Coordinates of C-alpha atoms and ligand atoms in Angstrom, one line a residue:
M1 CA -20.4 -12.2 -25.7
T2 CA -20.5 -8.3 -25.3
T3 CA -19.9 -6.4 -28.4
I4 CA -17.0 -3.9 -28.1
D5 CA -17.8 -0.7 -29.9
A6 CA -15.4 0.9 -32.4
P7 CA -13.1 3.4 -30.8
L8 CA -14.8 6.6 -30.0
A9 CA -13.2 9.2 -32.2
S10 CA -11.8 11.9 -30.1
A11 CA -13.3 14.5 -32.3
R12 CA -16.8 13.3 -31.1
R13 CA -15.7 13.8 -27.4
A14 CA -15.6 16.9 -25.5
F15 CA -12.3 17.0 -23.4
A16 CA -11.5 19.4 -20.6
A17 CA -9.4 22.6 -21.1
Y18 CA -7.0 23.3 -18.2
P19 CA -6.2 27.1 -17.9
S20 CA -3.5 26.3 -15.5
L21 CA -1.5 24.5 -18.2
K22 CA -1.3 27.4 -20.5
G23 CA 2.3 28.6 -20.8
K24 CA 3.8 25.7 -19.0
C25 CA 6.6 23.6 -20.4
A26 CA 6.3 19.8 -20.6
F27 CA 8.9 17.2 -21.4
V28 CA 7.8 13.7 -22.7
T29 CA 10.0 10.7 -23.3
G30 CA 8.9 8.4 -26.1
G31 CA 6.7 11.1 -27.5
A32 CA 6.8 10.3 -31.2
T33 CA 4.1 7.5 -31.5
G34 CA 1.4 5.9 -29.5
I35 CA 0.2 7.3 -26.2
G36 CA 3.3 9.6 -26.1
A37 CA 2.3 11.3 -29.4
A38 CA -1.3 11.7 -28.1
M39 CA 0.1 13.4 -24.9
V40 CA 2.4 15.7 -27.0
Q41 CA -0.5 16.8 -29.1
A42 CA -2.8 17.1 -26.0
Y43 CA -0.4 19.3 -24.2
A44 CA 0.3 21.4 -27.2
D45 CA -3.5 21.9 -27.5
Q46 CA -3.7 23.2 -24.0
G47 CA -1.1 26.0 -24.9
V48 CA 2.0 24.1 -23.3
T49 CA 5.5 24.3 -24.9
V50 CA 6.2 20.5 -25.3
G51 CA 9.6 19.0 -25.8
F52 CA 9.9 15.3 -26.7
I53 CA 12.5 12.7 -27.5
D54 CA 12.3 9.3 -29.3
I55 CA 14.2 7.0 -31.5
A56 CA 11.5 7.2 -34.0
E57 CA 12.9 10.2 -35.7
K58 CA 10.6 10.6 -38.8
Q59 CA 7.5 10.4 -36.7
G60 CA 9.0 12.8 -34.1
Q61 CA 9.9 15.4 -36.6
Q62 CA 6.5 15.2 -38.4
L63 CA 4.6 15.6 -35.2
C64 CA 6.8 18.5 -34.1
Q65 CA 6.4 20.3 -37.4
Q66 CA 2.6 19.6 -37.5
I67 CA 2.3 21.2 -34.0
I68 CA 4.5 24.3 -34.9
E69 CA 2.5 24.8 -38.3
T70 CA -0.8 24.8 -36.4
G71 CA 0.4 27.5 -34.0
G72 CA 1.7 25.4 -31.2
A73 CA 5.2 25.3 -29.5
A74 CA 7.0 22.0 -29.8
W75 CA 10.6 20.8 -29.7
F76 CA 11.9 17.3 -30.8
R77 CA 15.3 15.5 -30.7
R78 CA 16.1 11.9 -31.7
V79 CA 17.4 10.4 -28.4
D80 CA 17.9 6.8 -27.3
V81 CA 16.9 6.8 -23.7
T82 CA 19.3 4.0 -22.8
D83 CA 21.9 6.6 -23.2
I84 CA 21.5 8.4 -19.9
A85 CA 24.0 11.2 -20.7
A86 CA 22.1 12.0 -24.0
L87 CA 18.8 11.9 -22.1
Q88 CA 19.9 14.4 -19.6
A89 CA 21.6 16.6 -22.1
A90 CA 18.3 16.8 -24.1
I91 CA 16.4 17.9 -21.0
A92 CA 19.1 20.5 -20.3
E93 CA 19.0 21.8 -24.0
F94 CA 15.1 21.8 -23.9
S95 CA 15.1 23.9 -20.8
D96 CA 17.7 26.4 -22.0
A97 CA 15.9 26.9 -25.4
M98 CA 12.2 26.8 -24.2
G99 CA 12.1 27.3 -20.4
P100 CA 12.4 25.2 -17.2
V101 CA 10.4 21.9 -17.2
D102 CA 7.2 22.2 -15.3
I103 CA 5.7 18.8 -16.4
L104 CA 7.9 15.6 -16.8
V105 CA 6.2 12.6 -18.5
N106 CA 8.1 9.3 -18.2
N107 CA 6.4 7.5 -21.0
V108 CA 9.1 5.7 -22.9
A109 CA 8.8 1.8 -22.9
N110 CA 9.4 -1.4 -24.9
D111 CA 6.9 -4.1 -24.2
T112 CA 8.2 -6.7 -26.7
R113 CA 6.9 -10.2 -25.8
H114 CA 9.3 -13.1 -25.1
A115 CA 9.2 -16.5 -23.8
M116 CA 10.4 -16.7 -20.2
Q117 CA 13.2 -19.2 -21.1
D118 CA 14.5 -17.0 -23.9
L119 CA 15.4 -14.1 -21.6
T120 CA 19.1 -13.6 -21.2
P121 CA 20.8 -11.4 -18.6
E122 CA 21.5 -8.9 -21.4
G123 CA 17.9 -9.0 -22.4
W124 CA 16.8 -8.3 -19.0
N125 CA 19.1 -5.3 -18.5
Q126 CA 18.1 -3.9 -22.0
S127 CA 14.5 -4.0 -20.8
F128 CA 15.3 -2.2 -17.6
D129 CA 17.4 0.2 -19.5
V130 CA 14.3 1.4 -21.4
N131 CA 11.5 0.7 -19.0
L132 CA 12.8 1.9 -15.6
R133 CA 16.2 3.5 -15.7
P134 CA 15.5 6.6 -17.9
A135 CA 12.6 7.4 -15.5
F136 CA 14.9 7.9 -12.5
F137 CA 17.5 9.9 -14.5
A138 CA 15.1 12.1 -16.1
I139 CA 13.6 12.9 -12.5
Q140 CA 17.0 13.5 -11.4
A141 CA 17.5 16.0 -14.3
V142 CA 14.5 18.1 -13.4
A143 CA 13.9 17.7 -9.6
E144 CA 16.4 20.4 -8.4
T145 CA 14.9 23.0 -10.5
M146 CA 11.3 22.0 -9.7
I147 CA 12.1 22.2 -6.1
A148 CA 13.9 25.6 -6.4
R149 CA 10.8 26.9 -8.3
K150 CA 8.4 25.3 -6.0
Q151 CA 6.3 24.0 -8.8
G152 CA 6.1 20.8 -11.0
S153 CA 4.4 17.5 -11.8
I154 CA 5.9 14.3 -12.7
V155 CA 3.8 11.6 -14.4
N156 CA 5.3 8.1 -14.5
F157 CA 3.7 5.6 -16.9
G158 CA 3.3 2.3 -15.3
S159 CA 1.0 -0.6 -16.5
I160 CA -1.7 -2.8 -15.2
S161 CA 0.3 -5.8 -16.7
W162 CA 1.9 -6.8 -13.3
K163 CA -1.5 -6.5 -11.5
A164 CA -3.2 -8.6 -14.2
K165 CA -0.3 -11.3 -13.8
V166 CA 0.6 -11.1 -17.5
D167 CA 3.4 -13.6 -18.1
S168 CA 4.5 -12.8 -21.7
M169 CA 7.1 -10.1 -20.8
P170 CA 8.4 -10.6 -17.2
A171 CA 11.2 -8.0 -17.4
Y172 CA 8.9 -5.3 -18.7
T173 CA 6.2 -6.2 -16.2
T174 CA 8.8 -6.2 -13.3
A175 CA 10.1 -2.7 -14.4
K176 CA 6.6 -1.4 -14.5
A177 CA 5.9 -2.6 -11.0
A178 CA 9.1 -1.1 -9.9
L179 CA 8.0 2.3 -11.3
H180 CA 5.4 2.6 -8.5
G181 CA 8.4 2.3 -5.9
L182 CA 10.2 5.0 -7.9
T183 CA 7.2 7.2 -7.7
R184 CA 6.8 6.8 -4.0
S185 CA 10.4 7.3 -3.2
F186 CA 10.2 10.9 -4.6
V187 CA 7.0 11.9 -2.8
K188 CA 8.5 13.4 0.2
P189 CA 11.5 15.1 -1.0
L190 CA 9.5 16.8 -3.8
G191 CA 6.4 17.2 -1.7
A192 CA 7.9 19.7 0.7
A193 CA 8.3 22.0 -2.3
G194 CA 4.8 21.5 -3.6
V195 CA 6.1 19.3 -6.4
R196 CA 4.0 16.1 -7.2
I197 CA 4.6 12.8 -8.7
N198 CA 2.0 10.2 -9.7
T199 CA 1.9 6.9 -11.7
V200 CA -0.7 6.3 -14.6
L201 CA -1.6 2.7 -15.2
P202 CA -3.0 2.1 -18.7
G203 CA -5.1 -0.8 -19.5
W204 CA -5.0 -2.1 -23.1
V205 CA -4.6 1.1 -25.0
M206 CA -5.2 0.7 -28.8
T207 CA -2.3 2.4 -30.3
D208 CA -1.5 1.6 -33.9
R209 CA 1.3 -0.7 -32.6
Q210 CA -0.9 -2.6 -30.3
I211 CA -3.6 -3.1 -32.9
A212 CA -1.0 -4.2 -35.5
L213 CA 0.8 -6.6 -33.3
H214 CA -1.8 -8.0 -30.9
L215 CA -5.4 -7.2 -31.8
D216 CA -6.1 -10.3 -33.9
A217 CA -9.2 -12.6 -33.2
E218 CA -7.5 -14.1 -30.1
G219 CA -6.7 -10.6 -28.9
E220 CA -10.4 -9.5 -29.3
V221 CA -11.5 -12.5 -27.3
F222 CA -8.9 -11.6 -24.6
L223 CA -10.2 -8.0 -24.6
Q224 CA -13.7 -8.8 -24.2
A225 CA -12.9 -11.3 -21.4
N226 CA -11.1 -8.9 -19.4
Q227 CA -12.2 -5.3 -19.9
P228 CA -15.7 -4.8 -18.6
L229 CA -16.3 -1.4 -19.7
A230 CA -17.5 -1.3 -23.3
G231 CA -15.4 0.5 -26.0
R232 CA -11.7 0.6 -26.6
I233 CA -9.2 2.7 -24.7
T234 CA -7.6 5.3 -27.0
P235 CA -4.2 7.0 -26.6
E236 CA -6.3 10.1 -25.9
D237 CA -7.8 8.5 -22.9
A238 CA -4.4 8.0 -21.3
A239 CA -3.4 11.6 -22.3
A240 CA -6.5 13.0 -20.6
M241 CA -5.3 11.5 -17.3
A242 CA -1.9 12.9 -17.8
L243 CA -3.3 16.4 -18.4
F244 CA -5.3 16.2 -15.3
L245 CA -2.4 15.1 -13.2
S246 CA -0.4 18.1 -14.6
A247 CA -2.9 20.8 -13.9
D248 CA -3.8 22.6 -10.8
D249 CA -7.0 20.5 -10.6
S250 CA -5.0 17.7 -9.2
A251 CA -3.1 20.0 -6.9
M252 CA -3.4 17.7 -3.8
C253 CA -2.7 14.4 -5.5
T254 CA 0.8 13.0 -5.1
G255 CA 2.2 9.5 -4.8
Q256 CA -0.9 7.8 -6.2
E257 CA -1.7 5.5 -9.0
F258 CA -4.5 6.3 -11.4
S259 CA -5.7 3.4 -13.8
V260 CA -7.2 4.1 -17.3
D261 CA -8.1 0.4 -17.8
G262 CA -11.8 0.3 -18.4
G263 CA -12.2 -1.8 -15.2
W264 CA -9.8 -4.5 -16.1
I265 CA -8.2 -4.8 -12.6
Ligands
LIG301 N1 -0.6 0.7 -25.0 C1 -0.8 0.0 -24.1 O1 -1.8 -0.9 -24.1 C2 -0.2 0.2 -22.7 C3 -0.7 -0.7 -21.7 C4 0.1 -0.5 -20.4 C5 1.1 0.4 -20.3 N2 1.2 1.2 -21.4 C6 2.5 2.2 -21.0 O2 2.1 3.4 -21.6 C7 3.2 4.0 -22.2 C8 3.2 4.4 -23.6 O3 2.6 3.2 -24.2 P1 2.6 3.0 -25.8 O4 1.8 1.8 -26.1 O5 2.3 4.3 -26.6 O6 4.2 2.6 -26.0 P2 5.0 2.3 -27.3 O7 5.8 1.1 -26.9 O8 4.1 2.0 -28.5 O9 5.7 3.6 -27.5 C9 6.8 4.1 -26.8 C10 7.7 5.1 -27.6 O10 8.9 4.9 -27.0 C11 9.8 4.9 -28.1 N3 11.0 4.3 -27.7 C12 11.1 2.9 -27.5 N4 12.4 2.6 -27.3 C13 13.0 3.8 -27.1 C14 14.5 4.3 -26.8 N5 15.4 3.4 -26.5 N6 14.7 5.6 -26.8 C15 13.8 6.5 -27.1 N7 12.6 6.2 -27.5 C16 12.2 4.9 -27.4 C17 9.1 4.3 -29.2 O11 9.7 4.7 -30.5 C18 7.6 4.8 -29.0 O12 7.5 6.0 -29.7 C19 4.4 3.1 -21.9 O13 5.1 3.5 -20.7 C20 3.8 1.7 -21.9 O14 4.5 0.8 -21.0 C21 0.8 1.0 -22.5

């Protein structure tokens, strides 16, 4: 069996700097923990003014304060994205306070595992209310202004789970597959104005939550059996892809899916 290395500390790695991101405004859903928090920090490190929302209020406020105290520009509100009016109001409030959204990252999700037989119609809807619906309504809130300003990049967070035929969370997996359709349905109306939209497909990213809930002995075996590339995927790896897709360096990429999965699929 191949030995998986300990996660590479981001401090030991040299990530790219993107001059085109400096001074931009980004809005990240579900940005208080996990990959979202890594993205909030990564955008701030690039000189981006970053707004984010989450139900994890304490972590969100801590991250926001930490960025501001170290010279960055951040804005946080506690918002439950199942409340579409509150989601759109937060985007409007951020834009009024900090500037129009140049970069929208639809990151929020809930991948709670469940047995197929236990899923109720209400549970199905609750999953879609977090894993799919907010992405459409966040895009709706920023699209008009992005088109009018002829600039913008939208990054939707999908998942490799539906490609990998994962069967432990069917509503989540279906919603994540649908995100690709959502991405592609906006390519033409946005593209005419030079606005881009892409999907990022993370593999198994070792957030604190994933490690705590799923990286037991069985999880290690599962990881080693499915991820050919040595090492563990960190939240910073996913954030690096989001930065690239937001920067001028990816200017002619739209409607595509970009996997960060260590070769899993
Ligand atoms: N971590 C992985 O291995 C992995 C794998 C494939 C895809 N992804 C995708 O990448 C993205 C980020 O993954 P993650 O592991 O950091 O996700 P996560 O589930 O750990 O975190 C998502 C964030 O959303 C917040 N959130 C949940 N419900 C909310 C609600 N109703 N309103 C507002 N905020 C809410 C959580 O508090 C959390 O901060 C997600 O879209 C996820 O589906 C992750």
